[in-house]
Backbone as JSON Lines, residues from 0, in Angstrom:
{"i":0,"aa":"L","n":[6.94,6.03,-10.52],"ca":[5.6,6.6,-10.62],"c":[5.1,6.83,-9.2]}
{"i":1,"aa":"I","n":[4.66,8.04,-8.91],"ca":[4.2,8.41,-7.57],"c":[2.69,8.58,-7.59]}
{"i":2,"aa":"A","n":[2.01,7.91,-6.65],"ca":[0.56,8.01,-6.53],"c":[0.2,8.49,-5.13]}
{"i":3,"aa":"D","n":[-0.31,9.7,-5.06],"ca":[-0.75,10.27,-3.79],"c":[-1.76,11.36,-4.1]}
{"i":4,"aa":"D","n":[-2.79,11.48,-3.29],"ca":[-3.84,12.45,-3.58],"c":[-3.49,13.87,-3.13]}
{"i":5,"aa":"H","n":[-2.33,14.06,-2.55],"ca":[-1.91,15.4,-2.13],"c":[-0.79,15.91,-3.02]}
{"i":6,"aa":"K","n":[-1.08,16.93,-3.8],"ca":[-0.13,17.52,-4.76],"c":[1.15,17.98,-4.07]}
{"i":7,"aa":"L","n":[1.01,18.62,-2.93],"ca":[2.18,19.13,-2.21],"c":[3.1,17.99,-1.79]}
{"i":8,"aa":"F","n":[2.53,16.87,-1.35],"ca":[3.33,15.72,-0.96],"c":[4.05,15.13,-2.17]}
{"i":9,"aa":"R","n":[3.34,14.98,-3.29],"ca":[3.98,14.47,-4.52],"c":[5.12,15.38,-4.94]}
{"i":10,"aa":"S","n":[4.87,16.66,-4.92],"ca":[5.91,17.63,-5.3],"c":[7.12,17.53,-4.38]}
{"i":11,"aa":"G","n":[6.87,17.31,-3.1],"ca":[7.96,17.17,-2.14],"c":[8.81,15.94,-2.43]}
{"i":12,"aa":"I","n":[8.18,14.83,-2.75],"ca":[8.93,13.62,-3.09],"c":[9.75,13.84,-4.36]}
{"i":13,"aa":"I","n":[9.13,14.46,-5.34],"ca":[9.84,14.72,-6.59],"c":[11.07,15.6,-6.32]}
{"i":14,"aa":"S","n":[10.9,16.64,-5.49],"ca":[12.04,17.51,-5.14],"c":[13.14,16.74,-4.44]}
{"i":15,"aa":"L","n":[12.75,15.85,-3.53],"ca":[13.74,15.05,-2.79],"c":[14.53,14.12,-3.71]}
{"i":16,"aa":"L","n":[13.87,13.59,-4.71],"ca":[14.47,12.53,-5.52],"c":[15.03,12.97,-6.87]}
{"i":17,"aa":"E","n":[14.76,14.21,-7.28],"ca":[15.12,14.62,-8.64],"c":[16.61,14.58,-8.95]}
{"i":18,"aa":"D","n":[17.46,14.71,-7.95],"ca":[18.9,14.69,-8.21],"c":[19.6,13.43,-7.69]}
{"i":19,"aa":"V","n":[18.82,12.39,-7.39],"ca":[19.39,11.15,-6.86],"c":[19.76,10.23,-8.03]}
{"i":20,"aa":"D","n":[21.02,9.81,-8.06],"ca":[21.48,8.89,-9.11],"c":[20.7,7.59,-9.06]}
{"i":21,"aa":"G","n":[20.26,7.13,-10.21],"ca":[19.58,5.85,-10.3],"c":[18.08,5.93,-10.08]}
{"i":22,"aa":"I","n":[17.56,7.12,-9.78],"ca":[16.11,7.27,-9.6],"c":[15.62,8.37,-10.54]}
{"i":23,"aa":"L","n":[14.62,8.01,-11.35],"ca":[14.02,8.95,-12.28],"c":[12.51,8.89,-12.11]}
{"i":24,"aa":"I","n":[11.89,10.01,-11.75],"ca":[10.44,10.07,-11.62],"c":[9.86,10.23,-13.03]}
{"i":25,"aa":"I","n":[9.04,9.27,-13.44],"ca":[8.49,9.32,-14.8],"c":[7.03,9.71,-14.84]}
{"i":26,"aa":"G","n":[6.42,9.85,-13.67],"ca":[5.02,10.27,-13.66],"c":[4.49,10.41,-12.25]}
{"i":27,"aa":"E","n":[3.33,11.05,-12.16],"ca":[2.65,11.21,-10.89],"c":[1.15,11.2,-11.14]}
{"i":28,"aa":"V","n":[0.41,10.63,-10.18],"ca":[-1.05,10.56,-10.27],"c":[-1.64,10.86,-8.91]}
{"i":29,"aa":"E","n":[-2.94,11.2,-8.9],"ca":[-3.56,11.58,-7.63],"c":[-4.63,10.62,-7.14]}
{"i":30,"aa":"D","n":[-4.92,9.57,-7.9],"ca":[-5.9,8.6,-7.4],"c":[-5.64,7.21,-8.0]}
{"i":31,"aa":"G","n":[-6.36,6.24,-7.46],"ca":[-6.18,4.85,-7.86],"c":[-6.5,4.57,-9.31]}
{"i":32,"aa":"H","n":[-7.55,5.21,-9.82],"ca":[-7.93,5.03,-11.23],"c":[-6.77,5.46,-12.15]}
{"i":33,"aa":"D","n":[-6.23,6.65,-11.87],"ca":[-5.13,7.16,-12.69],"c":[-3.88,6.29,-12.55]}
{"i":34,"aa":"L","n":[-3.67,5.74,-11.35],"ca":[-2.51,4.87,-11.13],"c":[-2.59,3.65,-12.05]}
{"i":35,"aa":"I","n":[-3.74,3.02,-12.11],"ca":[-3.92,1.83,-12.96],"c":[-3.65,2.19,-14.42]}
{"i":36,"aa":"E","n":[-4.21,3.3,-14.86],"ca":[-4.04,3.73,-16.25],"c":[-2.59,4.09,-16.57]}
{"i":37,"aa":"K","n":[-1.97,4.9,-15.7],"ca":[-0.6,5.36,-15.94],"c":[0.41,4.22,-15.84]}
{"i":38,"aa":"Y","n":[0.15,3.26,-14.95],"ca":[1.08,2.15,-14.82],"c":[1.21,1.41,-16.15]}
{"i":39,"aa":"S","n":[0.08,1.09,-16.77],"ca":[0.16,0.34,-18.02],"c":[0.75,1.19,-19.14]}
{"i":40,"aa":"E","n":[0.6,2.48,-19.05],"ca":[1.16,3.38,-20.06],"c":[2.68,3.54,-19.89]}
{"i":41,"aa":"L","n":[3.14,3.71,-18.64],"ca":[4.55,4.02,-18.38],"c":[5.41,2.82,-17.99]}
{"i":42,"aa":"N","n":[4.79,1.79,-17.41],"ca":[5.49,0.58,-16.96],"c":[6.75,0.92,-16.13]}
{"i":43,"aa":"P","n":[6.57,1.61,-14.99],"ca":[7.71,1.99,-14.16],"c":[8.32,0.8,-13.43]}
{"i":44,"aa":"D","n":[9.55,0.94,-13.0],"ca":[10.22,-0.11,-12.22],"c":[9.62,-0.24,-10.83]}
{"i":45,"aa":"V","n":[9.29,0.91,-10.21],"ca":[8.74,0.94,-8.85],"c":[7.63,1.98,-8.81]}
{"i":46,"aa":"I","n":[6.58,1.67,-8.05],"ca":[5.54,2.67,-7.81],"c":[5.51,2.99,-6.32]}
{"i":47,"aa":"L","n":[5.44,4.28,-6.0],"ca":[5.24,4.75,-4.63],"c":[3.75,5.03,-4.51]}
{"i":48,"aa":"V","n":[3.07,4.33,-3.62],"ca":[1.61,4.38,-3.58],"c":[1.1,4.74,-2.19]}
{"i":49,"aa":"D","n":[0.33,5.82,-2.11],"ca":[-0.36,6.16,-0.86],"c":[-1.43,5.09,-0.63]}
{"i":50,"aa":"I","n":[-1.45,4.51,0.56],"ca":[-2.44,3.47,0.86],"c":[-3.86,3.99,0.72]}
{"i":51,"aa":"S","n":[-4.11,5.19,1.21],"ca":[-5.47,5.73,1.24],"c":[-5.6,6.89,0.26]}
{"i":52,"aa":"M","n":[-6.36,6.65,-0.81],"ca":[-6.64,7.7,-1.8],"c":[-8.13,7.66,-2.11]}
{"i":53,"aa":"P","n":[-8.66,8.77,-2.61],"ca":[-10.09,8.77,-2.96],"c":[-10.38,7.84,-4.14]}
{"i":54,"aa":"G","n":[-11.62,7.41,-4.23],"ca":[-12.0,6.49,-5.31],"c":[-11.51,5.11,-4.97]}
{"i":55,"aa":"I","n":[-10.56,4.62,-5.71],"ca":[-9.96,3.32,-5.43],"c":[-8.75,3.55,-4.52]}
{"i":56,"aa":"S","n":[-8.7,2.84,-3.41],"ca":[-7.57,3.0,-2.49],"c":[-6.27,2.56,-3.17]}
{"i":57,"aa":"G","n":[-5.16,2.98,-2.61],"ca":[-3.87,2.59,-3.17],"c":[-3.67,1.08,-3.18]}
{"i":58,"aa":"I","n":[-4.11,0.42,-2.12],"ca":[-3.95,-1.03,-2.05],"c":[-4.81,-1.7,-3.12]}
{"i":59,"aa":"E","n":[-6.04,-1.25,-3.31],"ca":[-6.91,-1.86,-4.33],"c":[-6.37,-1.61,-5.74]}
{"i":60,"aa":"A","n":[-5.89,-0.4,-5.99],"ca":[-5.32,-0.09,-7.31],"c":[-4.11,-0.98,-7.56]}
{"i":61,"aa":"F","n":[-3.27,-1.13,-6.55],"ca":[-2.09,-1.98,-6.69],"c":[-2.49,-3.43,-6.98]}
{"i":62,"aa":"K","n":[-3.48,-3.94,-6.25],"ca":[-3.93,-5.33,-6.48],"c":[-4.43,-5.5,-7.92]}
{"i":63,"aa":"T","n":[-5.12,-4.5,-8.43],"ca":[-5.62,-4.55,-9.82],"c":[-4.44,-4.61,-10.79]}
{"i":64,"aa":"I","n":[-3.45,-3.78,-10.56],"ca":[-2.26,-3.77,-11.42],"c":[-1.54,-5.11,-11.32]}
{"i":65,"aa":"K","n":[-1.43,-5.63,-10.12],"ca":[-0.69,-6.88,-9.89],"c":[-1.33,-8.08,-10.6]}
{"i":66,"aa":"K","n":[-2.64,-8.06,-10.77],"ca":[-3.31,-9.15,-11.49],"c":[-2.82,-9.24,-12.93]}
{"i":67,"aa":"K","n":[-2.56,-8.09,-13.53],"ca":[-2.13,-8.06,-14.93],"c":[-0.61,-8.08,-15.08]}
{"i":68,"aa":"Y","n":[0.08,-7.41,-14.18],"ca":[1.54,-7.29,-14.23],"c":[2.12,-7.93,-12.97]}
{"i":69,"aa":"K","n":[2.44,-9.18,-13.04],"ca":[2.89,-9.95,-11.87],"c":[4.16,-9.39,-11.23]}
{"i":70,"aa":"D","n":[5.02,-8.77,-12.02],"ca":[6.32,-8.3,-11.51],"c":[6.3,-6.87,-10.98]}
{"i":71,"aa":"V","n":[5.13,-6.27,-10.85],"ca":[5.04,-4.89,-10.36],"c":[5.62,-4.81,-8.95]}
{"i":72,"aa":"K","n":[6.37,-3.75,-8.7],"ca":[7.0,-3.53,-7.4],"c":[6.43,-2.26,-6.8]}
{"i":73,"aa":"A","n":[5.79,-2.4,-5.64],"ca":[5.18,-1.24,-4.99],"c":[5.76,-1.01,-3.61]}
{"i":74,"aa":"L","n":[5.98,0.25,-3.32],"ca":[6.36,0.7,-1.99],"c":[5.19,1.55,-1.51]}
{"i":75,"aa":"M","n":[4.45,1.04,-0.52],"ca":[3.29,1.75,0.0],"c":[3.74,2.87,0.93]}
{"i":76,"aa":"L","n":[2.98,3.95,0.93],"ca":[3.23,5.09,1.8],"c":[2.0,5.33,2.65]}
{"i":77,"aa":"S","n":[2.21,5.64,3.92],"ca":[1.07,5.86,4.81],"c":[1.48,6.76,5.96]}
{"i":78,"aa":"M","n":[0.49,7.4,6.54],"ca":[0.74,8.17,7.76],"c":[0.99,7.2,8.92]}
{"i":79,"aa":"Y","n":[0.57,5.96,8.75],"ca":[0.67,4.96,9.81],"c":[1.57,3.82,9.37]}
{"i":80,"aa":"D","n":[2.32,3.28,10.32],"ca":[3.18,2.14,9.99],"c":[3.09,1.06,11.07]}
{"i":81,"aa":"S","n":[1.88,0.93,11.64],"ca":[1.65,-0.08,12.67],"c":[1.74,-1.48,12.06]}
{"i":82,"aa":"D","n":[1.8,-2.48,12.93],"ca":[1.87,-3.86,12.47],"c":[0.72,-4.21,11.52]}
{"i":83,"aa":"E","n":[-0.46,-3.69,11.82],"ca":[-1.63,-3.98,10.99],"c":[-1.44,-3.46,9.57]}
{"i":84,"aa":"Y","n":[-0.94,-2.24,9.44],"ca":[-0.71,-1.68,8.1],"c":[0.38,-2.46,7.37]}
{"i":85,"aa":"V","n":[1.43,-2.83,8.11],"ca":[2.5,-3.63,7.51],"c":[1.93,-4.94,6.99]}
{"i":86,"aa":"Y","n":[1.09,-5.59,7.78],"ca":[0.5,-6.86,7.36],"c":[-0.34,-6.69,6.09]}
{"i":87,"aa":"Y","n":[-1.2,-5.68,6.06],"ca":[-2.05,-5.5,4.88],"c":[-1.24,-5.14,3.64]}
{"i":88,"aa":"A","n":[-0.18,-4.38,3.82],"ca":[0.69,-4.08,2.68],"c":[1.36,-5.36,2.19]}
{"i":89,"aa":"M","n":[1.86,-6.18,3.11],"ca":[2.49,-7.45,2.72],"c":[1.49,-8.35,2.04]}
{"i":90,"aa":"K","n":[0.28,-8.44,2.61],"ca":[-0.75,-9.31,2.07],"c":[-1.14,-8.9,0.65]}
{"i":91,"aa":"S","n":[-1.09,-7.61,0.37],"ca":[-1.45,-7.13,-0.97],"c":[-0.38,-7.49,-2.01]}
{"i":92,"aa":"G","n":[0.81,-7.84,-1.52],"ca":[1.91,-8.16,-2.44],"c":[2.9,-7.02,-2.59]}
{"i":93,"aa":"A","n":[2.66,-5.92,-1.86],"ca":[3.6,-4.79,-1.92],"c":[4.95,-5.24,-1.37]}
{"i":94,"aa":"K","n":[6.0,-4.65,-1.88],"ca":[7.35,-4.98,-1.43],"c":[7.76,-4.18,-0.21]}
{"i":95,"aa":"G","n":[6.98,-3.15,0.14],"ca":[7.36,-2.36,1.29],"c":[6.29,-1.39,1.73]}
{"i":96,"aa":"L","n":[6.52,-0.83,2.91],"ca":[5.65,0.2,3.48],"c":[6.54,1.17,4.24]}
{"i":97,"aa":"L","n":[6.34,2.45,3.98],"ca":[7.07,3.5,4.7],"c":[6.1,4.51,5.26]}
{"i":98,"aa":"S","n":[6.44,5.01,6.42],"ca":[5.69,6.12,6.99],"c":[5.99,7.36,6.17]}
{"i":99,"aa":"K","n":[5.02,8.23,6.06],"ca":[5.24,9.5,5.34],"c":[6.17,10.42,6.14]}
{"i":100,"aa":"N","n":[6.52,10.04,7.35],"ca":[7.47,10.81,8.16],"c":[8.91,10.36,7.95]}
{"i":101,"aa":"T","n":[9.14,9.5,7.0],"ca":[10.46,8.93,6.74],"c":[11.43,10.01,6.23]}
{"i":102,"aa":"M","n":[12.68,9.86,6.59],"ca":[13.73,10.77,6.12],"c":[14.15,10.4,4.7]}
{"i":103,"aa":"K","n":[14.76,11.35,4.0],"ca":[15.17,11.18,2.61],"c":[16.06,9.94,2.41]}
{"i":104,"aa":"G","n":[17.04,9.76,3.25],"ca":[17.97,8.64,3.09],"c":[17.27,7.29,3.14]}
{"i":105,"aa":"E","n":[16.32,7.16,4.07],"ca":[15.6,5.89,4.17],"c":[14.68,5.69,2.97]}
{"i":106,"aa":"L","n":[14.06,6.77,2.49],"ca":[13.2,6.68,1.3],"c":[14.01,6.18,0.11]}
{"i":107,"aa":"I","n":[15.17,6.75,-0.1],"ca":[16.03,6.33,-1.22],"c":[16.44,4.87,-1.05]}
{"i":108,"aa":"H","n":[16.85,4.51,0.16],"ca":[17.23,3.12,0.43],"c":[16.07,2.17,0.16]}
{"i":109,"aa":"A","n":[14.86,2.54,0.61],"ca":[13.68,1.7,0.42],"c":[13.36,1.53,-1.07]}
{"i":110,"aa":"I","n":[13.42,2.6,-1.83],"ca":[13.13,2.53,-3.27],"c":[14.13,1.6,-3.95]}
{"i":111,"aa":"K","n":[15.4,1.76,-3.65],"ca":[16.42,0.92,-4.28],"c":[16.29,-0.55,-3.86]}
{"i":112,"aa":"T","n":[15.95,-0.78,-2.6],"ca":[15.76,-2.15,-2.1],"c":[14.58,-2.82,-2.82]}
{"i":113,"aa":"V","n":[13.48,-2.11,-2.91],"ca":[12.29,-2.64,-3.59],"c":[12.58,-2.86,-5.07]}
{"i":114,"aa":"N","n":[13.3,-1.95,-5.68],"ca":[13.64,-2.09,-7.1],"c":[14.46,-3.36,-7.35]}
{"i":115,"aa":"E","n":[15.27,-3.76,-6.36],"ca":[16.08,-4.98,-6.48],"c":[15.26,-6.23,-6.2]}
{"i":116,"aa":"G","n":[13.96,-6.05,-5.9],"ca":[13.08,-7.19,-5.68],"c":[12.99,-7.66,-4.24]}
{"i":117,"aa":"M","n":[13.62,-6.92,-3.33],"ca":[13.59,-7.29,-1.91],"c":[12.51,-6.48,-1.19]}
{"i":118,"aa":"R","n":[12.14,-6.95,0.0],"ca":[11.13,-6.26,0.79],"c":[11.78,-5.24,1.73]}
{"i":119,"aa":"Y","n":[11.05,-4.15,1.98],"ca":[11.52,-3.14,2.93],"c":[10.32,-2.55,3.66]}
{"i":120,"aa":"F","n":[10.24,-2.84,4.95],"ca":[9.15,-2.33,5.77],"c":[9.66,-1.51,6.94]}
{"i":121,"aa":"G","n":[10.82,-0.93,6.8],"ca":[11.38,-0.09,7.84],"c":[12.64,-0.69,8.43]}
{"i":122,"aa":"V","n":[13.41,0.18,9.03],"ca":[14.71,-0.2,9.59],"c":[14.56,-1.29,10.66]}
{"i":123,"aa":"N","n":[13.54,-1.18,11.48],"ca":[13.4,-2.09,12.62],"c":[12.65,-3.38,12.3]}
{"i":124,"aa":"L","n":[12.2,-3.54,11.07],"ca":[11.4,-4.71,10.74],"c":[12.24,-5.71,9.95]}
{"i":125,"aa":"T","n":[12.77,-6.66,10.68],"ca":[13.6,-7.7,10.06],"c":[12.72,-8.71,9.34]}
{"i":126,"aa":"E","n":[13.34,-9.52,8.51],"ca":[12.61,-10.57,7.79],"c":[11.93,-11.52,8.79]}
{"i":127,"aa":"E","n":[12.61,-11.84,9.88],"ca":[12.04,-12.72,10.91],"c":[10.79,-12.1,11.52]}
{"i":128,"aa":"R","n":[10.85,-10.81,11.8],"ca":[9.69,-10.1,12.38],"c":[8.53,-10.07,11.4]}
{"i":129,"aa":"M","n":[8.82,-9.91,10.11],"ca":[7.75,-9.92,9.1],"c":[7.06,-11.28,9.05]}
{"i":130,"aa":"I","n":[7.84,-12.35,9.17],"ca":[7.27,-13.7,9.18],"c":[6.39,-13.89,10.4]}
{"i":131,"aa":"E","n":[6.84,-13.37,11.55],"ca":[6.02,-13.43,12.78],"c":[4.69,-12.7,12.59]}
{"i":132,"aa":"L","n":[4.75,-11.52,11.99],"ca":[3.52,-10.74,11.75],"c":[2.56,-11.5,10.85]}
{"i":133,"aa":"E","n":[3.08,-12.08,9.77],"ca":[2.23,-12.84,8.86],"c":[1.53,-13.98,9.59]}
{"i":134,"aa":"K","n":[2.26,-14.71,10.43],"ca":[1.69,-15.82,11.21],"c":[0.62,-15.3,12.17]}
{"i":135,"aa":"K","n":[0.96,-14.22,12.89],"ca":[0.05,-13.66,13.88],"c":[-1.29,-13.26,13.25]}
{"i":136,"aa":"Y","n":[-1.24,-12.52,12.14],"ca":[-2.48,-12.05,11.52],"c":[-3.23,-13.17,10.82]}
{"i":137,"aa":"R","n":[-2.52,-14.15,10.28],"ca":[-3.19,-15.3,9.68],"c":[-4.0,-16.04,10.75]}
{"i":138,"aa":"Q","n":[-3.42,-16.2,11.94],"ca":[-4.11,-16.86,13.05],"c":[-5.33,-16.05,13.49]}
{"i":139,"aa":"L","n":[-5.17,-14.73,13.58],"ca":[-6.29,-13.88,13.96],"c":[-7.42,-13.98,12.96]}
{"i":140,"aa":"V","n":[-7.08,-13.98,11.69],"ca":[-8.09,-14.06,10.63],"c":[-8.83,-15.39,10.71]}
{"i":141,"aa":"S","n":[-8.12,-16.5,10.87],"ca":[-8.79,-17.8,10.92],"c":[-9.63,-17.94,12.18]}
{"i":142,"aa":"T","n":[-9.17,-17.38,13.32],"ca":[-9.93,-17.44,14.57],"c":[-11.2,-16.61,14.46]}
{"i":143,"aa":"D","n":[-11.12,-15.5,13.77],"ca":[-12.26,-14.6,13.66],"c":[-13.26,-15.01,12.58]}
{"i":144,"aa":"L","n":[-12.98,-16.05,11.83],"ca":[-13.88,-16.49,10.77],"c":[-15.24,-16.88,11.33]}
{"i":145,"aa":"E","n":[-15.27,-17.54,12.48],"ca":[-16.54,-17.91,13.1],"c":[-17.35,-16.66,13.44]}
{"i":146,"aa":"S","n":[-16.7,-15.66,14.01],"ca":[-17.38,-14.41,14.35],"c":[-17.88,-13.72,13.09]}
{"i":147,"aa":"Y","n":[-17.08,-13.73,12.05],"ca":[-17.46,-13.11,10.78],"c":[-18.73,-13.75,10.23]}
{"i":148,"aa":"N","n":[-18.82,-15.06,10.3],"ca":[-19.99,-15.76,9.77],"c":[-21.27,-15.42,10.51]}
{"i":149,"aa":"Q","n":[-21.15,-14.84,11.71],"ca":[-22.33,-14.46,12.49],"c":[-22.8,-13.03,12.17]}
{"i":150,"aa":"L","n":[-22.04,-12.3,11.38],"ca":[-22.4,-10.91,11.05],"c":[-23.48,-10.87,9.98]}
{"i":151,"aa":"N","n":[-24.26,-9.75,9.99],"ca":[-25.23,-9.58,8.91],"c":[-24.54,-9.03,7.66]}
{"i":152,"aa":"I","n":[-25.23,-8.98,6.56],"ca":[-24.66,-8.59,5.26],"c":[-24.04,-7.2,5.3]}
{"i":153,"aa":"K","n":[-24.74,-6.22,5.89],"ca":[-24.23,-4.85,5.92],"c":[-22.91,-4.79,6.7]}
{"i":154,"aa":"D","n":[-22.86,-5.45,7.87],"ca":[-21.63,-5.47,8.66],"c":[-20.49,-6.13,7.9]}
{"i":155,"aa":"R","n":[-20.8,-7.2,7.16],"ca":[-19.77,-7.87,6.36],"c":[-19.25,-6.94,5.27]}
{"i":156,"aa":"N","n":[-20.17,-6.21,4.62],"ca":[-19.76,-5.27,3.57],"c":[-18.86,-4.17,4.13]}
{"i":157,"aa":"I","n":[-19.18,-3.68,5.31],"ca":[-18.36,-2.64,5.94],"c":[-16.98,-3.2,6.27]}
{"i":158,"aa":"L","n":[-16.93,-4.41,6.82],"ca":[-15.64,-5.03,7.12],"c":[-14.8,-5.23,5.86]}
{"i":159,"aa":"E","n":[-15.45,-5.61,4.77],"ca":[-14.72,-5.78,3.51],"c":[-14.13,-4.45,3.03]}
{"i":160,"aa":"C","n":[-14.88,-3.37,3.2],"ca":[-14.38,-2.04,2.83],"c":[-13.16,-1.68,3.68]}
{"i":161,"aa":"I","n":[-13.24,-1.96,4.97],"ca":[-12.12,-1.69,5.87],"c":[-10.9,-2.49,5.43]}
{"i":162,"aa":"S","n":[-11.11,-3.75,5.08],"ca":[-9.98,-4.6,4.67],"c":[-9.34,-4.12,3.38]}
{"i":163,"aa":"K","n":[-10.1,-3.36,2.58],"ca":[-9.55,-2.81,1.34],"c":[-8.8,-1.5,1.57]}
{"i":164,"aa":"G","n":[-8.79,-1.06,2.84],"ca":[-8.05,0.16,3.16],"c":[-8.86,1.43,2.95]}
{"i":165,"aa":"M","n":[-10.18,1.3,2.8],"ca":[-11.01,2.48,2.57],"c":[-11.1,3.32,3.84]}
{"i":166,"aa":"T","n":[-11.22,4.62,3.68],"ca":[-11.38,5.52,4.81],"c":[-12.82,5.47,5.3]}
{"i":167,"aa":"S","n":[-13.06,6.01,6.49],"ca":[-14.42,6.05,7.03],"c":[-15.35,6.82,6.11]}
{"i":168,"aa":"Q","n":[-14.86,7.92,5.53],"ca":[-15.68,8.71,4.62],"c":[-16.0,7.93,3.35]}
{"i":169,"aa":"E","n":[-15.03,7.2,2.81],"ca":[-15.27,6.39,1.61],"c":[-16.31,5.3,1.89]}
{"i":170,"aa":"I","n":[-16.24,4.72,3.08],"ca":[-17.21,3.69,3.45],"c":[-18.61,4.31,3.61]}
{"i":171,"aa":"A","n":[-18.66,5.45,4.27],"ca":[-19.95,6.14,4.43],"c":[-20.55,6.48,3.08]}
{"i":172,"aa":"D","n":[-19.74,6.98,2.15],"ca":[-20.22,7.32,0.81],"c":[-20.74,6.09,0.08]}
{"i":173,"aa":"Q","n":[-20.11,4.96,0.32],"ca":[-20.49,3.69,-0.33],"c":[-21.9,3.27,0.07]}
{"i":174,"aa":"F","n":[-22.31,3.6,1.31],"ca":[-23.58,3.1,1.83],"c":[-24.64,4.19,1.94]}
{"i":175,"aa":"K","n":[-24.5,5.27,1.18],"ca":[-25.51,6.34,1.19],"c":[-26.76,5.87,0.51]}
């Protein structure tokens, strides 16, 4: 099941994967609401999820699905693959994160790896490096808790929106 708000991107993925043995695209959606609905209807083995989508972000939609379906396997897709994005994808419970600039071979490898229940966050990201990232960001979060407690309610709400992967426009719309 592919979830991305850009039709052309979804169509491109479908074209890339339609003749690959062992991979069958059973559906596509353009936002987080539809992802939640279609997941329970189709129960796919793996979902490819754009991190940032209108309405409910990909990460929030995935977290909602994960509450009900513990074994859901998600491979997050993003224009960005920095350490921060990797950490938030891992923290959400996703099995992987790929840049949208990824080549076909790596996409296929990532899907098959995630389907087998293993994590895949890129060729250069070893399991040891992922553990280091988790430790690093956990320390940053605990250190920043004191600073967070000094923020006013509006600033806290904005930070929470950012942590959910919302775009600047989605956050602005939230506080109109």
